[in-house]
XYZ file of C-alpha atoms in Angstrom:
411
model
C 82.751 92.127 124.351
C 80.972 93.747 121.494
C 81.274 93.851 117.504
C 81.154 97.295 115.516
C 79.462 96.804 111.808
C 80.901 99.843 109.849
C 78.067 101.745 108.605
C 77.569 103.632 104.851
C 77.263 107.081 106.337
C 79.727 109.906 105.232
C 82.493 110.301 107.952
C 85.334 111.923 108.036
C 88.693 111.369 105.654
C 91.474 109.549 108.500
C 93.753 109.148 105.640
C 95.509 113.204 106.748
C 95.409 112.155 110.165
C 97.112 108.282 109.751
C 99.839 109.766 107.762
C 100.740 112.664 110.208
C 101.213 110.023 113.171
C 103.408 107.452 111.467
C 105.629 110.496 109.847
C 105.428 112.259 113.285
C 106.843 108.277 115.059
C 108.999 107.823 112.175
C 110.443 111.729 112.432
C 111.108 110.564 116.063
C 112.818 107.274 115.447
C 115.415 108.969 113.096
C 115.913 112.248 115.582
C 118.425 109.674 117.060
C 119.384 106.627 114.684
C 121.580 104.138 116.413
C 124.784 103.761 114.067
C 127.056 101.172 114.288
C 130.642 101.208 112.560
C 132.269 98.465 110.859
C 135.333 97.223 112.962
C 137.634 97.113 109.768
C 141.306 95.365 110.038
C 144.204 96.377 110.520
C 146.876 96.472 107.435
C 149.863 95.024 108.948
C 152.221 96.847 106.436
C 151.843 100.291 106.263
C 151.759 100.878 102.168
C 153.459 104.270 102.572
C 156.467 103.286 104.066
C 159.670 101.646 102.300
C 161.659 99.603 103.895
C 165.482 100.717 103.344
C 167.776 98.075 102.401
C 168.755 95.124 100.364
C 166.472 94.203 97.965
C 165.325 91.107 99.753
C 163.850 93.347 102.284
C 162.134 95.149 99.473
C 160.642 91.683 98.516
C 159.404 90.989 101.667
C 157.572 94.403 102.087
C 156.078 93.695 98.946
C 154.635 90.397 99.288
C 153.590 91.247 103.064
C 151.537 94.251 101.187
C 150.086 91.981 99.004
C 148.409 89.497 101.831
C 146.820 92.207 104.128
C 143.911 92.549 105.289
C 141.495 94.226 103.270
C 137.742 95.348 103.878
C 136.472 92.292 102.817
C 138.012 90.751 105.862
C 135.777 92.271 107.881
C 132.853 90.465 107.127
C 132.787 86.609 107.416
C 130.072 84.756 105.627
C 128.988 81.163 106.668
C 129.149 79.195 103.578
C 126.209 76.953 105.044
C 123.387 79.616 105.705
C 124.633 82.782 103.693
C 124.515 84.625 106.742
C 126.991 87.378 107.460
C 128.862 88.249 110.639
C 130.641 91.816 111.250
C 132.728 93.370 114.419
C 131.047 97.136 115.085
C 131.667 99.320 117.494
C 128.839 101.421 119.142
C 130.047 105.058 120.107
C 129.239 103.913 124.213
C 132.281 106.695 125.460
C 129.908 109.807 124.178
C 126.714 109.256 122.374
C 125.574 106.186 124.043
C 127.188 107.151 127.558
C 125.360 104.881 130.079
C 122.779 104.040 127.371
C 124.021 100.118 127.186
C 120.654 98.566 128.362
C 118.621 100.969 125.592
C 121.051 100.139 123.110
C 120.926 96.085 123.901
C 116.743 96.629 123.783
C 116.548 98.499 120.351
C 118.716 95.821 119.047
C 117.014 92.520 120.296
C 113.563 94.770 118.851
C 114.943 95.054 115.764
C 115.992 91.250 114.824
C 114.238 89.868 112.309
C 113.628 93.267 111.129
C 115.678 95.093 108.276
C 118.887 97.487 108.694
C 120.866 99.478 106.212
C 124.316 99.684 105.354
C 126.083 103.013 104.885
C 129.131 104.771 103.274
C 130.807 107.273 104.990
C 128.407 109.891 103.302
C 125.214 108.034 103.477
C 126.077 108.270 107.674
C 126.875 112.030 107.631
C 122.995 112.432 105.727
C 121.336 110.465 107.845
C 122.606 112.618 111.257
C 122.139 115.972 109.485
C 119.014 115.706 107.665
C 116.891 112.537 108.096
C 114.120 113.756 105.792
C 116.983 113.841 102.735
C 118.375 110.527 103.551
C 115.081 109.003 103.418
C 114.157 110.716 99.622
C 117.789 109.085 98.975
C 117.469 107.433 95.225
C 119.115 104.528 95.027
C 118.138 103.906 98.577
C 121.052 102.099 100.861
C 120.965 98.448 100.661
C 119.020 96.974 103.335
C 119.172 93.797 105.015
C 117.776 91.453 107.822
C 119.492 91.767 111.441
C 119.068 87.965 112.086
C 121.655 87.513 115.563
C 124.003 89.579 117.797
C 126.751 88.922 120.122
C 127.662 90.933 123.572
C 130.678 91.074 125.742
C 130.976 92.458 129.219
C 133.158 95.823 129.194
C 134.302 97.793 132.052
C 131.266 96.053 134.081
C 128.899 96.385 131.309
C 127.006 94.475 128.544
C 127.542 95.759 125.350
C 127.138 94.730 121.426
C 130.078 94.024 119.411
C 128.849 91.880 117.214
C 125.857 91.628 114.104
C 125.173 88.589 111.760
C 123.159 89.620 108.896
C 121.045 87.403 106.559
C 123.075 88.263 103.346
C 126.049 90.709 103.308
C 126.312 93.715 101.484
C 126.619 94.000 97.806
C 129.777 96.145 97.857
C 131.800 95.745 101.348
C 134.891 98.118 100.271
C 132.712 100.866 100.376
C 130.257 100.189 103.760
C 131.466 102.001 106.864
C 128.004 101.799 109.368
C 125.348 100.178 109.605
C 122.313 101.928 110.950
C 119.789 100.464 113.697
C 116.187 102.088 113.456
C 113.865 99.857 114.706
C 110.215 99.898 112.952
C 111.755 102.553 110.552
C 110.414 99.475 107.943
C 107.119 98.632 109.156
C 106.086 102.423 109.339
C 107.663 103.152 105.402
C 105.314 100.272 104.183
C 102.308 101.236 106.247
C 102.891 104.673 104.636
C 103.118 102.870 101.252
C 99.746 101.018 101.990
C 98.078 103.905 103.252
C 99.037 105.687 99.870
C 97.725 102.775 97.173
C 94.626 102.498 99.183
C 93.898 106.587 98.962
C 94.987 106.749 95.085
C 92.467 103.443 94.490
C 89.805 103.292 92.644
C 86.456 103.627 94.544
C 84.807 100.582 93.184
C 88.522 98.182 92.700
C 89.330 95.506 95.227
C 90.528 98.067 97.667
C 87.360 100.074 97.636
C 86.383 98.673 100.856
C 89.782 99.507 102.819
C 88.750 103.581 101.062
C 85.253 103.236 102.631
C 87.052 102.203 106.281
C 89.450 105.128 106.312
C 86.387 107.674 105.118
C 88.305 108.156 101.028
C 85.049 107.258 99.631
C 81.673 107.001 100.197
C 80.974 104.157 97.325
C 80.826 101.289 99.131
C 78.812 100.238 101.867
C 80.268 98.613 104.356
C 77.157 97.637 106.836
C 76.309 93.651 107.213
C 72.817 92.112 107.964
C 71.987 92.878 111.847
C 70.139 89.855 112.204
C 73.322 87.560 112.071
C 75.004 85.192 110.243
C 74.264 81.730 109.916
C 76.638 79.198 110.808
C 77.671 75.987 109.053
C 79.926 74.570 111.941
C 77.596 74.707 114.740
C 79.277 72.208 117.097
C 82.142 74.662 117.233
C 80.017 76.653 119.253
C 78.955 74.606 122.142
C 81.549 76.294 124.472
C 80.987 80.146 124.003
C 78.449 82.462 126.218
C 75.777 84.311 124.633
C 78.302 87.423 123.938
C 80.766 85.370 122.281
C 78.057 83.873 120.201
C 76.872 87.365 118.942
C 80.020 88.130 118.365
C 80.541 85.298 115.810
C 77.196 85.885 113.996
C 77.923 89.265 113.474
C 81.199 88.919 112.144
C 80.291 85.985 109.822
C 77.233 88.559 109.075
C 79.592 91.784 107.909
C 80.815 92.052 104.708
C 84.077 93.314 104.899
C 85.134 94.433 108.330
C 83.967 93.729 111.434
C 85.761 94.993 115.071
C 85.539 92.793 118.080
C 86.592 94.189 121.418
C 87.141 93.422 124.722
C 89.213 92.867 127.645
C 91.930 90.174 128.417
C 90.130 86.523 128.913
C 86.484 87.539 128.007
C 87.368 85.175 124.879
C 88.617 86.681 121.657
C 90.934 84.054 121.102
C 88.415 81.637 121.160
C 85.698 83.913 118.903
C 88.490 83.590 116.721
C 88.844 79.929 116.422
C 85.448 79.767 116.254
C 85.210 82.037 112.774
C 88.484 80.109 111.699
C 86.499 76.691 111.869
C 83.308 77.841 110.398
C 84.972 79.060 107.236
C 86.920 76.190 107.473
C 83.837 73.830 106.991
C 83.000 76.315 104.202
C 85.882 75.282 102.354
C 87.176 78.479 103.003
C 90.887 79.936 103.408
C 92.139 82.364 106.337
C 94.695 84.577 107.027
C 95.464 85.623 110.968
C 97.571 88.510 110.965
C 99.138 90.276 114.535
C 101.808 92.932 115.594
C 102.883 90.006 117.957
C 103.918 86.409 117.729
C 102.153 85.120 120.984
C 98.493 86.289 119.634
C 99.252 84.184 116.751
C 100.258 81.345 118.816
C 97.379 81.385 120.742
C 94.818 81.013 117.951
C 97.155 78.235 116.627
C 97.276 75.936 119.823
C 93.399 76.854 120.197
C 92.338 75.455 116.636
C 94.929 72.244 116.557
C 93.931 69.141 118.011
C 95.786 67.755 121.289
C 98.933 65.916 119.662
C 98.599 62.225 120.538
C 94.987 62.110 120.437
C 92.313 61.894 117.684
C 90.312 64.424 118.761
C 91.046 66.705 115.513
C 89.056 70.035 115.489
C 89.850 70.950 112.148
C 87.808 70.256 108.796
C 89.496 67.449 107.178
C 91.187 69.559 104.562
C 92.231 71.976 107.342
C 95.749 72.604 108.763
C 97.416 75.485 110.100
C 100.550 77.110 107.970
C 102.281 79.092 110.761
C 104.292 81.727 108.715
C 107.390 83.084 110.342
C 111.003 83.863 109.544
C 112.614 82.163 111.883
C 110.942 79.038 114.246
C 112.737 80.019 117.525
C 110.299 83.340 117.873
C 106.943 80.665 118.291
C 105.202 78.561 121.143
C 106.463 74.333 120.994
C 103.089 73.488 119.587
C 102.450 76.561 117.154
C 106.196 75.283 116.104
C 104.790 72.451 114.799
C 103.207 74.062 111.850
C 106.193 76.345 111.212
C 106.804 77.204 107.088
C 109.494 79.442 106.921
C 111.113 80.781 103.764
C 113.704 78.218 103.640
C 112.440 75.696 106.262
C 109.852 74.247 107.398
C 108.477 71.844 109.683
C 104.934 70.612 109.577
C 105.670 67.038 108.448
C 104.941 65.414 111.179
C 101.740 67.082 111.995
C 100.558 66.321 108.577
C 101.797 62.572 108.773
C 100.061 62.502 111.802
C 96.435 64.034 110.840
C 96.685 61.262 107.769
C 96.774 58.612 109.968
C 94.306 59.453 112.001
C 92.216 60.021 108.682
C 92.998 56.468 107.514
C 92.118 54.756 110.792
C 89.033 56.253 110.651
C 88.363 55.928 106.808
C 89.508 52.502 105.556
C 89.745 49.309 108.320
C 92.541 47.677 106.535
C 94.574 51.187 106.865
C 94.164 50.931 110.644
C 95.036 47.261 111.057
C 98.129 47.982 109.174
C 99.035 50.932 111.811
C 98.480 48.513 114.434
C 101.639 46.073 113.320
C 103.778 48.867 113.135
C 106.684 48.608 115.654
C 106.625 51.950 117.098
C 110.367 51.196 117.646
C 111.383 51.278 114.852
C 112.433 54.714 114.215
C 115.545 53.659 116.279
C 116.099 50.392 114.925
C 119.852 50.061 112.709
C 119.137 51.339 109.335
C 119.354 48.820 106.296
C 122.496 49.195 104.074
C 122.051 46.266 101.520
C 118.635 47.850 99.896
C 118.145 50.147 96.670
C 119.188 54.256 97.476
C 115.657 55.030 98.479
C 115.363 52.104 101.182
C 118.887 53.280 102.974
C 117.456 55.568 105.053
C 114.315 52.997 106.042
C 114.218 51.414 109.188
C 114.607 47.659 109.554
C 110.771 47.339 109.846
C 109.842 49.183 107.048
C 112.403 47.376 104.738
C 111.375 45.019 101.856
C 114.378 42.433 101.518
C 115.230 42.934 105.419
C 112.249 42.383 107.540
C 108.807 40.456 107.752
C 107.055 43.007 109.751
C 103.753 43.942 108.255
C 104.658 47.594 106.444
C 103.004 51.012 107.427
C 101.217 52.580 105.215
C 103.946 55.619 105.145
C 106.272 53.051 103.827
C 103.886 51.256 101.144
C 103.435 54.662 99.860
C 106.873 54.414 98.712
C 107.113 50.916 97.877
């Protein structure tokens, strides 16, 4: 394993070269879009016909006119999540001729990731010219691909269903919706790449323009003697590499690279950095392509659930940021915030009790009288609104049990 400290020498602009490859990956993505049409219902009436006959008959055509099926019927919103489900059909006969395993890939790779609904036109750009569709102003409305649904078809497994997380803005007029995995990711590393070249040299960014070789301002080499550390009991388990490692990074100023192969201990350099600036009353952000890498720096930095063995500064806990819970590890789970849910409650009920045991001695005799069945006990129905939902043991007018601390809180 070994660190790289970014020296102040002149090197070359990358900023040419970074934007060629993702153009030249996104050029490739859209050289074959995958282009799903809306499965649209049926009018049972035809509205050009006229029915011949007594007027009655007349009345009838009229009124069944009236209730068919329009294009909003195609797309069924749940009224608890906002979420939107379609029918589409996925040209399998011609384009996608014995393609159904790529085409049920590019889809599970692209939940949680945005796709665009087109008209009729938008579709017809996007084949012919990619490069036009993209300078497109307004752009198509985009949304997230949260779910999909598959049935087996002449011995096949094939998509015939999307759920969206919000549906389109105007559903009469959207015919396809198109698939492009990482067509997002690469337009807003394109974006980034661009405010960090047209940055000012000496700004906030200056440092990211010294990385890429756009300026020569800053200097981005640390102290080579090391950094000191302020959690040094963090560091009784790593090797004399690992330990270099950490000084060095906690010794560069802006960037420092660590590599090295699977299991020589990145993960655990990592934590190591994490717990240091931790005990500097410091805040970090982990950032990774993938969800697992993530996950691992998580489970390596949280305590063992159950014990009170807790790692972590006392003002430290994990925020595991992700759109949806079901993509992370069971204990990384545990510190899920998500934009509408979340669920770290427990963890953090947990980490204050363990900080008032150890704190105040009445605290932890009051967690010893707590009836650790009481979560399942019948729920009191005679209290005030806010005691409902209590337990028996917990309850003021219903029980003699010592309270918990949790429930004098709210007392």
């Amino acid at each position: 394993m070994v660190t790289v400290n970014m020296g102040s020498k002149t090197r070359q602009n990358l900023a040419p070269a970074i934007r060629a490859s993702l153009n030249a990956k996104r050029a490739r993505l859209l050289a074959r879009p995958l282009i799903a049409q809306v499965q649209r219902a049926s009018p049972s009436v035809d509205a050009d016909q006229t029915v011949e006959g007594p007027d009655v008959f007349r009345a009838l055509q009229n009124a069944a006119r009236d209730l068919r099926p329009t294009a909003l019927d195609a797309w069924r919103e749940d009224p608890d999540n906002g979420t939107c489900r379609v029918q589409i059909c996925i040209d399998y006969d011609d384009r996608w001729r014995g393609c159904e395993k790529e085409v049920l890939e590019t889809i599970k790779s692209t939940i949680e990731s945005n796709v665009a609904f087109l008209t009729e036109e938008q579709k017809s750009l996007l084949e012919r010219s990619p490069a036009e569709f993209l300078a497109l102003s307004p752009r198509p409305q985009v949304t997230e691909l949260v779910a999909f649904a598959t049935d087996d078809i002449a011995g096949s497994t094939r998509v015939v269903e999307l759920t969206f997380a919000a549906p389109p803005e105007s559903p009469e007029h959207v015919r396809y919706v198109a698939i492009v995995p990482n067509l997002v990711q690469l337009e807003r590393q394109l974006d980034a790449l661009h405010t960090v070249e047209t940055a000012e040299g000496d700004g906030p960014l200056g440092p990211l323009r010294a990385l890429i070789g756009a300026s020569d301002d800053v200097a981005l080499g640390g102290d080579s003697t090391g950094g000191a550390l302020t959690d040094r009991a963090s560091c009784k388990q790593l090797d004399e590499f690992q330990l270099e490692c950490v000084h060095k990074a906690l010794a560069t100023p802006h960037f420092a690279v660590i590599e090295g192969p699977p299991g020589s201990g990145k993960t655990t350099v990592i934590t190591t950095i994490v717990r240091d600036a931790l005990a500097s009353a410091g805040r970090v952000l982990i950032v990774s392509p993938t969800h697992v890498a993530v996950d691992n720096v998580v489970e390596k930095l949280v305590s063992v659930q159950g014990t009170s063995n807790d790692l972590l500064a006392p003002h430290g806990l994990p925020l595991r940021y992700a759109a949806r819970v079901t993509k992370l590890s069971d204990k990384a789970a545990e510190y899920w915030v998500g934009a509408r849910k979340q669920s770290r409650g427990a963890t953090i009920a947990r980490r204050v009790e363990v900080r008032l045991r150890d704190a105040i001695p009445f605290a932890r005799s009051l967690f010893e009288q707590v009836d650790p069945d009481a979560a399942r006990q019948p729920r009191c129905r005679t209290c005030s609104p806010w005691s409902a939902a209590r337990p028996l043991a917990f309850c003021r007018t219903t029980s003699s049990k010592t309270p918990s601390p949790a429930a004098l809180t709210s007392w």
